[in-house]
Coordinates of C-alpha atoms in Angstrom, one line a residue:
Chain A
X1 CA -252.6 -132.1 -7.8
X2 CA -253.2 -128.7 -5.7
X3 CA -256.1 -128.8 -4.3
X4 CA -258.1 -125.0 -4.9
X5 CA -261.4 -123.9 -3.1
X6 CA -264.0 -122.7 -5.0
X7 CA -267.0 -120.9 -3.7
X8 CA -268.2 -124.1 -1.1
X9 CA -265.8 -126.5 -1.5
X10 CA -262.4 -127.8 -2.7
X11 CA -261.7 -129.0 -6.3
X12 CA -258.8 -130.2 -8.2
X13 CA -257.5 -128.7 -11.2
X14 CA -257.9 -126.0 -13.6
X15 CA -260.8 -123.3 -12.2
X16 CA -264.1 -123.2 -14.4
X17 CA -264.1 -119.5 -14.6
X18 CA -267.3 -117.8 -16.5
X19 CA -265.2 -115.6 -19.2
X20 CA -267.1 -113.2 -17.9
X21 CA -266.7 -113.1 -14.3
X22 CA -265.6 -109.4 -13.5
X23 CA -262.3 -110.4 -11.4
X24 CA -260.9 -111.9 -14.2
X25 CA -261.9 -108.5 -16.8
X26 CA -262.2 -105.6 -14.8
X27 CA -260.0 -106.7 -11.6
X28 CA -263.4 -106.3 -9.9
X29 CA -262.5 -107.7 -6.4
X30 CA -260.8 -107.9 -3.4
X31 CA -258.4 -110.4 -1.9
X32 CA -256.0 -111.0 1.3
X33 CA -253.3 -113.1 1.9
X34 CA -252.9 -114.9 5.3
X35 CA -249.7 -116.7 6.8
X36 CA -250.6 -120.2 7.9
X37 CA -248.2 -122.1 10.8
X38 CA -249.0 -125.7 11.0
X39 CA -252.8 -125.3 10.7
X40 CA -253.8 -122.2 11.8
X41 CA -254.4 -118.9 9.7
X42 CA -252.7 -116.1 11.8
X43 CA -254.7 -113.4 12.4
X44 CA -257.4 -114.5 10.8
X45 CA -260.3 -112.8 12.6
X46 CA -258.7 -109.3 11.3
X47 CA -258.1 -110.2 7.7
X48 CA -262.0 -111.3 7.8
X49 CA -263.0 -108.3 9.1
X50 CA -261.0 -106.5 6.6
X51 CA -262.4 -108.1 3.7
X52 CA -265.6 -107.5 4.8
X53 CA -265.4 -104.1 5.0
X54 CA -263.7 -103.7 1.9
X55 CA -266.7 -106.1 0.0
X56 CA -269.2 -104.1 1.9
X57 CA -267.6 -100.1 0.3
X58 CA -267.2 -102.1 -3.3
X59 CA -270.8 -103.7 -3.3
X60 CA -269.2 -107.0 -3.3
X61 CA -271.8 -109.6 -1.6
X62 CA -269.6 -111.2 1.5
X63 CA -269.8 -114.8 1.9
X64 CA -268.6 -115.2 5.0
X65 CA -270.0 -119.1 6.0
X66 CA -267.9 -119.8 2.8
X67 CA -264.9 -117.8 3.6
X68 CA -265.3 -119.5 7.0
X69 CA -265.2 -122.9 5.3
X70 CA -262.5 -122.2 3.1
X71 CA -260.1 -121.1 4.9
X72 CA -260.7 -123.9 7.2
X73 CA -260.7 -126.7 4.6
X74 CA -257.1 -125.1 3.4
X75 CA -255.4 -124.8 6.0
X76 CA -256.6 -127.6 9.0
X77 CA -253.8 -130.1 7.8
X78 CA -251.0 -127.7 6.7
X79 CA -247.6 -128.1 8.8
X80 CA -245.2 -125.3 8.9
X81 CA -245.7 -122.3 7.2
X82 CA -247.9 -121.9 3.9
X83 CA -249.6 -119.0 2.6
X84 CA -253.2 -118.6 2.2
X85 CA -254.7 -116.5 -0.2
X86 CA -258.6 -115.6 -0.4
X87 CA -259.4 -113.7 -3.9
X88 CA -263.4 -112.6 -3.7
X89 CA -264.6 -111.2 -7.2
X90 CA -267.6 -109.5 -8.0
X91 CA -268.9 -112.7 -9.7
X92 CA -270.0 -113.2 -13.5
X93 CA -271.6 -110.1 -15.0
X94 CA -272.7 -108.5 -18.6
X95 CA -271.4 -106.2 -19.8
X96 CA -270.8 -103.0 -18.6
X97 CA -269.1 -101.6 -15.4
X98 CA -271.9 -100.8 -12.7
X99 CA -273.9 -104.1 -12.6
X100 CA -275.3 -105.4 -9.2
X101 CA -274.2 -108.9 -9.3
X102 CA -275.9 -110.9 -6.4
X103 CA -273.6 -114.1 -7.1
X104 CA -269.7 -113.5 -5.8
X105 CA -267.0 -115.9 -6.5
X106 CA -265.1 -117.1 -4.0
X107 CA -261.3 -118.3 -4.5
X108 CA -259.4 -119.7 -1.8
X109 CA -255.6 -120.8 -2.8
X110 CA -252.9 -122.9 -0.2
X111 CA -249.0 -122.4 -1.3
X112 CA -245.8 -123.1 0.4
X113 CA -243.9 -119.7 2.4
X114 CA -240.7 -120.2 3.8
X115 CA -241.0 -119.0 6.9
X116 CA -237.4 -117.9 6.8
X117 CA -238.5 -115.1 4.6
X118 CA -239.7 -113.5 7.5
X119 CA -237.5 -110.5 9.0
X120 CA -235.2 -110.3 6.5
X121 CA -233.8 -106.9 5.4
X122 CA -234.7 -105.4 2.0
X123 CA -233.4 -103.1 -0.5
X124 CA -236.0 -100.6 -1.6
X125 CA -236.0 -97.9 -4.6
X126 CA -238.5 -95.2 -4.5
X127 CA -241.1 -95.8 -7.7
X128 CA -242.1 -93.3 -10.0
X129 CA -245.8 -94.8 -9.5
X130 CA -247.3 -92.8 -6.7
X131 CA -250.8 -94.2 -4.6
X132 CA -253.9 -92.0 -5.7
X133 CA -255.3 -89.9 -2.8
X134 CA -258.5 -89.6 -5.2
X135 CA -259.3 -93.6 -5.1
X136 CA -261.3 -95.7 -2.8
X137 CA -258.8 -98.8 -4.3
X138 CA -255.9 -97.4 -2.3
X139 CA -257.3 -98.2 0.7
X140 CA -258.9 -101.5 0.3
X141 CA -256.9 -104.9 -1.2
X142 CA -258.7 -105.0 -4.3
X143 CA -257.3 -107.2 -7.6
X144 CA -257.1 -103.7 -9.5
X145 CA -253.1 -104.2 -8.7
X146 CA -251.5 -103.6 -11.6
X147 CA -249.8 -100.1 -10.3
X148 CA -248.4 -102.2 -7.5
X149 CA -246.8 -104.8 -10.4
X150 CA -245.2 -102.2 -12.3
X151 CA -243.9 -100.7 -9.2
X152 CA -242.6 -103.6 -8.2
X153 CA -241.1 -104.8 -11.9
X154 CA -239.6 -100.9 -11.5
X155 CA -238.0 -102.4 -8.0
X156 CA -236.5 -105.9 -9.7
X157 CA -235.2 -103.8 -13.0
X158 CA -233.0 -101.6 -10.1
X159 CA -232.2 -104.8 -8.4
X160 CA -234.4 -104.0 -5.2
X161 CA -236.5 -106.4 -3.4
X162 CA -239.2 -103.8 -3.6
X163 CA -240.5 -100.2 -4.2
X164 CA -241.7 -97.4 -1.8
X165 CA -244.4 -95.8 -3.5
X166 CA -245.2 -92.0 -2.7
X167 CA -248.7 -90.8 -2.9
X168 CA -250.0 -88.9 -5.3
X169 CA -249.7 -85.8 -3.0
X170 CA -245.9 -86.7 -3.1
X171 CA -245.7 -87.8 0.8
X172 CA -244.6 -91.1 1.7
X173 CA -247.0 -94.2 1.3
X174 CA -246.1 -97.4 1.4
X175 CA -244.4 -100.3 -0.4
X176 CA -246.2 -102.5 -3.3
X177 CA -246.4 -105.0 -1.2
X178 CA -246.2 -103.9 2.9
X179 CA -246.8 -100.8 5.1
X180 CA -243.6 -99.1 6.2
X181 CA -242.4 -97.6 9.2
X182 CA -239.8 -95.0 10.0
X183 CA -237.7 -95.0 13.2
X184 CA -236.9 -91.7 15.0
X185 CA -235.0 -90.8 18.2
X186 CA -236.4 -94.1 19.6
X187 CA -240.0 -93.2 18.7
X188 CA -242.2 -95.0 15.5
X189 CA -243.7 -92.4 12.8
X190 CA -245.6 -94.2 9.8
X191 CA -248.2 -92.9 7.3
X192 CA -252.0 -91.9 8.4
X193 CA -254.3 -94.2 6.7
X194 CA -256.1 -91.3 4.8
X195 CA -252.7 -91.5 3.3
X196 CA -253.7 -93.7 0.6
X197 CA -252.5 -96.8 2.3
X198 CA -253.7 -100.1 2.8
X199 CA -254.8 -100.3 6.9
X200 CA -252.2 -103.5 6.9
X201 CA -253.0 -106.1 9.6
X202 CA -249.4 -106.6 10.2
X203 CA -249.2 -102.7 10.8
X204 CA -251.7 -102.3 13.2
X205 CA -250.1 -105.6 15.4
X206 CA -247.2 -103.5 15.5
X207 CA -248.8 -100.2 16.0
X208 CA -250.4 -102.3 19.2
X209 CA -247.1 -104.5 20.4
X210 CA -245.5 -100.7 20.2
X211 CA -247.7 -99.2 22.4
X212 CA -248.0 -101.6 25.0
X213 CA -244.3 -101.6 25.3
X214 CA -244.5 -97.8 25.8
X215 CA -242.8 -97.0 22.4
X216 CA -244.5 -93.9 21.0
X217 CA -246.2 -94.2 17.4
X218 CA -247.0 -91.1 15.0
X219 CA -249.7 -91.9 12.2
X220 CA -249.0 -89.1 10.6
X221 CA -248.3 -87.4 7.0
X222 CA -244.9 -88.3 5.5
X223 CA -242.4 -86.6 3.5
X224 CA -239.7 -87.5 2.1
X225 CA -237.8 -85.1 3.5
X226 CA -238.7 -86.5 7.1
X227 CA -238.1 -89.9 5.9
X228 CA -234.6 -88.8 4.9
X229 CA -233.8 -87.4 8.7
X230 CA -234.8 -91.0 9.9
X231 CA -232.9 -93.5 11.8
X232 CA -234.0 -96.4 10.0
X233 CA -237.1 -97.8 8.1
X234 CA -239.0 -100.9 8.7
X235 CA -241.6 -103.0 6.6
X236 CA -244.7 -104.6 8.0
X237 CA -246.9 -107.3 6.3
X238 CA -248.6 -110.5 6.9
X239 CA -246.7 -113.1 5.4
X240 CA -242.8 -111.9 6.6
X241 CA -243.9 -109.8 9.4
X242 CA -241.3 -106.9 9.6
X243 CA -238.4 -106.4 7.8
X244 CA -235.7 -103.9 8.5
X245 CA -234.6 -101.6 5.5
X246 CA -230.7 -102.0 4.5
X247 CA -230.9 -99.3 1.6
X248 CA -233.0 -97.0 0.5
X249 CA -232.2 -95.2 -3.0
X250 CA -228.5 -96.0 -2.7
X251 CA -228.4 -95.3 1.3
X252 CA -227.4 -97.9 4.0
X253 CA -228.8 -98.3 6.7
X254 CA -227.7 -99.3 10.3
X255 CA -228.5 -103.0 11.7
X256 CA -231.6 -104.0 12.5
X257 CA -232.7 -101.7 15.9
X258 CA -233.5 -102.6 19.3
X259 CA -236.9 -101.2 18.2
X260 CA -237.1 -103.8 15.5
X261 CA -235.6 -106.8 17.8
X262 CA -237.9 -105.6 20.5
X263 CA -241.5 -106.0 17.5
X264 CA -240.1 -109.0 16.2
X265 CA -240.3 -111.1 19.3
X266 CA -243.7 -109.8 19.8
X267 CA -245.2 -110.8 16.8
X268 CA -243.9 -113.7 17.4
X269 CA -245.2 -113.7 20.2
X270 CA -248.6 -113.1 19.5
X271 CA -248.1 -115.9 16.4
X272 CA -247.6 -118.6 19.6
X273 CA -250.4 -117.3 21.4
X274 CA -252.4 -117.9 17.9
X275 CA -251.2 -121.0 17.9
X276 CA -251.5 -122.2 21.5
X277 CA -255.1 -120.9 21.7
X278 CA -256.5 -122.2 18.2
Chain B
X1 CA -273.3 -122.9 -25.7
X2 CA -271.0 -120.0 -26.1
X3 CA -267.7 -120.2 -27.8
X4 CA -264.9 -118.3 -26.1
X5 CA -261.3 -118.1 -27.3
X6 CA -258.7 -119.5 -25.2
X7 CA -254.9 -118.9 -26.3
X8 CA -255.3 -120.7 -29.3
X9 CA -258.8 -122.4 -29.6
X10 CA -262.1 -122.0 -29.3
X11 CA -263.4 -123.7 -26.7
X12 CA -267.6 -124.1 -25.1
X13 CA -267.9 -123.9 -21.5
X14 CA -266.4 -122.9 -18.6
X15 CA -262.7 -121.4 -19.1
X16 CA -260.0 -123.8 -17.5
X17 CA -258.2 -121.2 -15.5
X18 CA -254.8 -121.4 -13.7
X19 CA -255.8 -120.0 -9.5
X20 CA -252.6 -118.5 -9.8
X21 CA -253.4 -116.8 -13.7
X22 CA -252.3 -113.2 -12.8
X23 CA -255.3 -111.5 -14.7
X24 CA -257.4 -113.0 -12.0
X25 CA -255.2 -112.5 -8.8
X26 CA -253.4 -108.6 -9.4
X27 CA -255.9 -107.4 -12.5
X28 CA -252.3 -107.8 -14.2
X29 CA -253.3 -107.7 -18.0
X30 CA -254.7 -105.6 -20.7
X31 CA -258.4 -105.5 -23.2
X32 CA -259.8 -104.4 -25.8
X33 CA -263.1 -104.3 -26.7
X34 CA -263.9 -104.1 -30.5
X35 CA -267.5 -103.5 -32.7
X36 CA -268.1 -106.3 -35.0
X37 CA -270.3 -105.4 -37.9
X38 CA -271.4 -108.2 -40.1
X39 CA -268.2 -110.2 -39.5
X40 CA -265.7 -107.1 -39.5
X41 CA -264.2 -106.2 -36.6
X42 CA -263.8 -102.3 -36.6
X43 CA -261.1 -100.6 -36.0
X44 CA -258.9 -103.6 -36.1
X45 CA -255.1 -102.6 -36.4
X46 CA -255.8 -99.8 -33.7
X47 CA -257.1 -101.5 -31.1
X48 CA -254.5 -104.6 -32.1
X49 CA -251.3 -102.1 -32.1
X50 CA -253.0 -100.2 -28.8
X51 CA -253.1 -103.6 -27.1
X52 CA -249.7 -104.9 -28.5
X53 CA -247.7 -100.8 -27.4
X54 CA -249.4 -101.3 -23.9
X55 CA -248.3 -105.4 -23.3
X56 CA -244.7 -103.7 -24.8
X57 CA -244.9 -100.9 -21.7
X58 CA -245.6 -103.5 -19.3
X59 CA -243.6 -106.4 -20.3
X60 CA -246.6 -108.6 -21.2
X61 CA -245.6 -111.1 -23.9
X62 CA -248.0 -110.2 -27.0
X63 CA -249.0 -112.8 -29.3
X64 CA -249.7 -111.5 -32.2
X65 CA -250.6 -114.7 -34.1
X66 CA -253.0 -116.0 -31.8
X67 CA -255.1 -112.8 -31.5
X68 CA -255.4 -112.2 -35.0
X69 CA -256.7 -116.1 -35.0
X70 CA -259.2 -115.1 -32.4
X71 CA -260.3 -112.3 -33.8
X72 CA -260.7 -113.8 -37.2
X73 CA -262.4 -116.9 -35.8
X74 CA -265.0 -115.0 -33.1
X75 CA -266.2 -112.6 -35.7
X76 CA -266.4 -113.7 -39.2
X77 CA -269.8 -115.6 -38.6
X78 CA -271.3 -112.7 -36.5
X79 CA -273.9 -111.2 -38.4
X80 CA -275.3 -107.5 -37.0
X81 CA -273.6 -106.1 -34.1
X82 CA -271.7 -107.6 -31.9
X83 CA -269.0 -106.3 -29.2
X84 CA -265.8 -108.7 -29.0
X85 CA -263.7 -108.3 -26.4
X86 CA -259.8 -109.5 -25.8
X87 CA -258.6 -110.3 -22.4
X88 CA -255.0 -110.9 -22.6
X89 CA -253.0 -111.6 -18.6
X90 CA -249.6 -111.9 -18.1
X91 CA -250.3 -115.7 -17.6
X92 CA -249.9 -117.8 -14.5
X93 CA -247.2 -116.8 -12.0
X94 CA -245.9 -118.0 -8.7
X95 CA -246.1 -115.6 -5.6
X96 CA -244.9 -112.2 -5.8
X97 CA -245.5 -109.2 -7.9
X98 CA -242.5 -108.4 -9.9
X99 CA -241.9 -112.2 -11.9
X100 CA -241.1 -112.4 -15.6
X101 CA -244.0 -115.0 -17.1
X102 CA -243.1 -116.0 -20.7
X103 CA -246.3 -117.6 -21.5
X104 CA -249.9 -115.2 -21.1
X105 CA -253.3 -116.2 -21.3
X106 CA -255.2 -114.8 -24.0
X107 CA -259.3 -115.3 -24.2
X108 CA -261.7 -113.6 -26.5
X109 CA -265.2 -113.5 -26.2
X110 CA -268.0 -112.3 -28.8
X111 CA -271.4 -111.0 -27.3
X112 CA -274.3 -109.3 -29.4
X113 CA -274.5 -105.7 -29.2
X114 CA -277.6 -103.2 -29.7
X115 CA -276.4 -100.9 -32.5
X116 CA -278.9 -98.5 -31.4
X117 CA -277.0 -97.4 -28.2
X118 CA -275.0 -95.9 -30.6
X119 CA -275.4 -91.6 -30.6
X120 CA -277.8 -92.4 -27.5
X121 CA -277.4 -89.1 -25.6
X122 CA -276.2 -89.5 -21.8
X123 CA -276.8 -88.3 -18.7
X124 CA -273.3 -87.5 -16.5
X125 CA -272.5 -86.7 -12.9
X126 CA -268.8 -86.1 -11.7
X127 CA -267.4 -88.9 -9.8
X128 CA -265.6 -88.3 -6.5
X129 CA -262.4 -91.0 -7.9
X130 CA -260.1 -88.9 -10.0
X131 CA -257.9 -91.0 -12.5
X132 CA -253.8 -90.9 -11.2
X133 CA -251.5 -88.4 -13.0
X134 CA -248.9 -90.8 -11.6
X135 CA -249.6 -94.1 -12.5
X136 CA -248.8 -95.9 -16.9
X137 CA -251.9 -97.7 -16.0
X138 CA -254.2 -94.7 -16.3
X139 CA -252.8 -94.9 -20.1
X140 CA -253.6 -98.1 -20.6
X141 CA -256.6 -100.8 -20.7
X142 CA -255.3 -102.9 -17.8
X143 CA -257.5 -105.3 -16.5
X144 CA -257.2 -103.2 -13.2
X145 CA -260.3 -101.4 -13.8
X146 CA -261.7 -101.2 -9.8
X147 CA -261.8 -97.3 -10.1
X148 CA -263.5 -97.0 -13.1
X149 CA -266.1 -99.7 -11.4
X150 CA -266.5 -97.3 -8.6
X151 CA -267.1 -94.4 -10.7
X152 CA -269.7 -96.2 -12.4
X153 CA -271.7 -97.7 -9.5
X154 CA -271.5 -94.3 -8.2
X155 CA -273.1 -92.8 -11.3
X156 CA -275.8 -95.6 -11.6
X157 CA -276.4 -94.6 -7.9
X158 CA -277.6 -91.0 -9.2
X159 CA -279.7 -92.1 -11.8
X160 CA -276.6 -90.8 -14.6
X161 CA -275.4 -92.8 -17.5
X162 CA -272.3 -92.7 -16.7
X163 CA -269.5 -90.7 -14.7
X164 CA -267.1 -88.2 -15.4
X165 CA -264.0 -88.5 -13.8
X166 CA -261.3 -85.5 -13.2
X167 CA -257.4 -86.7 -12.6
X168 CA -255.7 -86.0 -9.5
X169 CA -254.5 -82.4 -10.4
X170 CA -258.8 -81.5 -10.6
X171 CA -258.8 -81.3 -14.3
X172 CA -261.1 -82.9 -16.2
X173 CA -260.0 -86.4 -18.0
X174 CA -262.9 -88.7 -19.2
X175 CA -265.9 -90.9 -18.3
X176 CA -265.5 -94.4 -17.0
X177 CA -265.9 -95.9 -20.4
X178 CA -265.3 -92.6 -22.5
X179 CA -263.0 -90.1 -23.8
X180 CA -264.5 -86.8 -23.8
X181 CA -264.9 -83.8 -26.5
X182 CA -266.0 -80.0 -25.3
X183 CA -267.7 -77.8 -28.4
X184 CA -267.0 -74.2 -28.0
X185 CA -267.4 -72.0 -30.4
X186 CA -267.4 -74.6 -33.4
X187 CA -264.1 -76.1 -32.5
X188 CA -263.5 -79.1 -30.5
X189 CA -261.5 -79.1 -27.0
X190 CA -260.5 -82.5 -25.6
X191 CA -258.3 -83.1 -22.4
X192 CA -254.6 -84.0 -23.8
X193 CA -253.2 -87.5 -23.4
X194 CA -250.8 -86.4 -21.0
X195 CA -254.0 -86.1 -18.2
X196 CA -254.3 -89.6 -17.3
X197 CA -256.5 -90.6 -20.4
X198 CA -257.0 -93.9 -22.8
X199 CA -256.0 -93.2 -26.2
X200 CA -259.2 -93.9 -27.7
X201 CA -259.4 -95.1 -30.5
X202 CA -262.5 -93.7 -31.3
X203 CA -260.8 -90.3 -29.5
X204 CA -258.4 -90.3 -33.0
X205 CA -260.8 -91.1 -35.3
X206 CA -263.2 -88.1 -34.3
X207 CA -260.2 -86.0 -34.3
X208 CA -259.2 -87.2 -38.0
X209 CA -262.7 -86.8 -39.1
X210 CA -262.8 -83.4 -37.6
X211 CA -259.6 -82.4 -39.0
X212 CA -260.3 -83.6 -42.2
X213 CA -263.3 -81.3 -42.3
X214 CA -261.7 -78.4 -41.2
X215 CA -263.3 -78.4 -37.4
X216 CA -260.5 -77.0 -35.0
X217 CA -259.6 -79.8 -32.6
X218 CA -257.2 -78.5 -29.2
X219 CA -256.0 -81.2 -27.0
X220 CA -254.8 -79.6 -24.1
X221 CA -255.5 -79.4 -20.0
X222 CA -259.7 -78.4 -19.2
X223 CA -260.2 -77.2 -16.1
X224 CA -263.8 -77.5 -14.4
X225 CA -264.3 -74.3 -15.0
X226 CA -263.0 -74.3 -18.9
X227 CA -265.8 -76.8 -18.9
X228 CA -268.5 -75.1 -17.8
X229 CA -268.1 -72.6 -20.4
X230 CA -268.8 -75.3 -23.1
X231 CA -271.8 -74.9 -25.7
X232 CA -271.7 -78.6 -25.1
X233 CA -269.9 -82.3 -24.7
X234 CA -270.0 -85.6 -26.0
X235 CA -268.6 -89.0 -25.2
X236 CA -266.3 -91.0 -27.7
X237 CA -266.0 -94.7 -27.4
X238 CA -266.1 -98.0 -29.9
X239 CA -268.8 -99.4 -29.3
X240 CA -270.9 -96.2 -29.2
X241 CA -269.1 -94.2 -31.3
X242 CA -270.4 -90.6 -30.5
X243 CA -272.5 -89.7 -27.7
X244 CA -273.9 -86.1 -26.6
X245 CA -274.0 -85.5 -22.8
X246 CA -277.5 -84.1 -22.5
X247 CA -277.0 -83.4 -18.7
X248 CA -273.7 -83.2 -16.5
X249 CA -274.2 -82.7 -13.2
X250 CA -278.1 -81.8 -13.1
X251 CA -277.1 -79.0 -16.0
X252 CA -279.1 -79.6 -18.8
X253 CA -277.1 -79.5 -22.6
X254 CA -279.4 -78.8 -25.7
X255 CA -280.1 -80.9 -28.5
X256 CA -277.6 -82.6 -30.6
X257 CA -275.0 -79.9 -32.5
X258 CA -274.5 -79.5 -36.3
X259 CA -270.9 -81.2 -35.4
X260 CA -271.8 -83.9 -33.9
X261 CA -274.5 -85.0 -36.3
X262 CA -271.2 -83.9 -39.0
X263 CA -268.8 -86.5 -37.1
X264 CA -271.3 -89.1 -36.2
X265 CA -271.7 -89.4 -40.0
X266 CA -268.5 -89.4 -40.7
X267 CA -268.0 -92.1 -37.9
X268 CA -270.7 -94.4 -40.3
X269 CA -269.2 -93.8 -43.5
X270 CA -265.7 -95.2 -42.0
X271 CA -267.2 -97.9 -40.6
X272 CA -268.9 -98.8 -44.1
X273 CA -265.6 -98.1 -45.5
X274 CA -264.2 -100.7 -43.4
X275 CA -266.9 -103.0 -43.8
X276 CA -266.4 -102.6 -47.8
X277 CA -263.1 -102.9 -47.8
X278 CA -262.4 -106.1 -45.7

């Protein structure tokens, strides 16, 4: 039987969940997903970090000796690639929506990824969801998803792999699930953060591997009529690292890039480096 | 030890929860939260067919059966008030946001309720988060409820009640927990569904009532600044039915309105209606 963490340690089984705790009623919490390679929880350090600042903007109390422990306990002994996903909620509250809560809970979960997933092209639709400029959610992982799950049921419907999501300004965003990246006369433009994005730790590897290789990024607003003067597109997230876009709306696009070759084998890369210096 | 309803059961203790239940992971599922007088739960069939049009939109299994059952068996011992609420996710689900999942969870829980935070006047400040213009959840009680959180935690931060919150084109919508009515002139003014509002079911029974009495009810946009102009406002929600805003943003509202104290009582005799009549 799968083995879950829960708060400081790993049990077996079903969850005892208070019907009450607010991550399970109100979405009240945050969570990241990390790619694990035989043992080791890539870029963990930044997914931390990110988690942290999102608990520290929600109120969320940050556990981080537990989170420490948990990720270790899940993933020490894991060969080949697994995904690990943290889910943080506000803990067990009354009733009510503003509550200080002093007691989190902590939810650490190991599954299976096939790493072959990774850099394979997708087909995207453009949702009729858009990302709210006016929320402090569209900028942190938090479990209040359910936009991102009708986006991406919109995406299976049209027989996609995924949506693109606009903002609610009507500029380009990013995808239910990754940050995206458009390619333009050899030069990388992707949405600003104050775009109502998530601040991806996949897209700011590449926004580094880019600019150490002298390719020149633009965070920057997007809209769709840029987009549609593009080369070519490109998703960016943690567990399948970037993926070219084939289509987009109906419209092909070329082979994966030199651009794209050239970020791949650096993120790979930077996943040995991970791994040889664990 | 506290009963809860679990898909088909009560059960005491801790709630045996899938780590992969999508409620908990993506905030992807729906509530309701009813007031239960003396064993009746109010309201019933509207809160039942809100729940039931909203799994329908979404693609959540709804199982009718089983929350009838829970309903029935959480609230026909409660004696006074109590507030029952129905959690119902899309069930457990592998990775990935789009899957079908035929089989939900469904849990109910009773708590008591203080009847006399009923017509309590409240205190408001505007929140900063606006509610999305582009997004079905904003229609809808999804468990995805971060933003409303925010609001909230934000209003308790300035000593208010609660929070108003404006949608993303600036106009007003509702409070975090709230639908909201505007007196002007003896009729009622109350932002249109179409603004990124719940359909509360308190919302159309204060527009009945009001109807039925010959009070001029307009559901339409309300700017800021239609607001402003208001002789007054008050809050509409189930559990406490009709309250006046006595203060929104440090303006001060006088006492409670010949219309109010007209629809509050109309509120009561509908509830003993329903308590009669069950």
């Amino acid at each position: 039987m799968k083995r879950v963490w829960l708060n400081t340690k790993l049990i077996k089984g079903k969850l005892p969940m208070s019907s009450h705790d607010r991550g399970m009623t109100l979405g009240d919490g945050l969570f990241e997903t990390l790619a694990v390679r035989d043992g080791v929880a890539l870029w963990r350090f930044e997914h931390t970090e990110r988690m942290r600042a999102a608990a520290d903007a929600t109120g969320i109390p940050f556990p981080e000796t537990e989170i420490e422990n948990g990720i270790d306990a899940l993933s020490y002994k894991a060969k080949g690639y697994h995904v690990l996903r943290l889910t943080l909620t506000r803990g067990e509250g009354g009733r009510g929506l503003a509550g200080e809560i002093k007691k989190p809970t902590l939810i650490g979960t190991l599954d299976p990824f096939d790493g072959q997933l990774r850099f394979q092209p997708v087909k995207l639709i453009t949702s009729a969801i858009r990302r709210n400029l006016h929320s402090p959610g569209s900028h942190m992982k938090t479990l209040s998803y359910m936009d991102n799950v009708l986006a991406a049921r919109e995406a299976a419907a049209a027989d996609a792999d995924d949506a693109l999501m606009l903002n609610s300004a009507g500029r380009v965003a990013c995808s239910t699930v990754a940050n995206i990246f458009a390619e333009k006369d050899g030069a990388l433009i992707t949405p600003a953060l104050a775009e109502g994005i998530l601040p991806g730790v996949m897209r700011a590897a590449v926004i580094r591997a880019a600019k150490q290789r002298g390719i020149q990024v633009k965070e920057k607003q997007v809209k769709p009529a840029d987009a549609a003067s593009a080369d070519g597109f490109f998703l960016t997230n943690s567990l399948r690292f970037i993926r070219p876009v084939a289509m987009l709306d109906g419209k092909r696009y070329g082979p994966r890039s030199k651009i794209v070759d050239e970020l791949s084998r650096a993120l790979l890369n930077a996943e040995t480096e991970q791994l040889v210096l664990s």
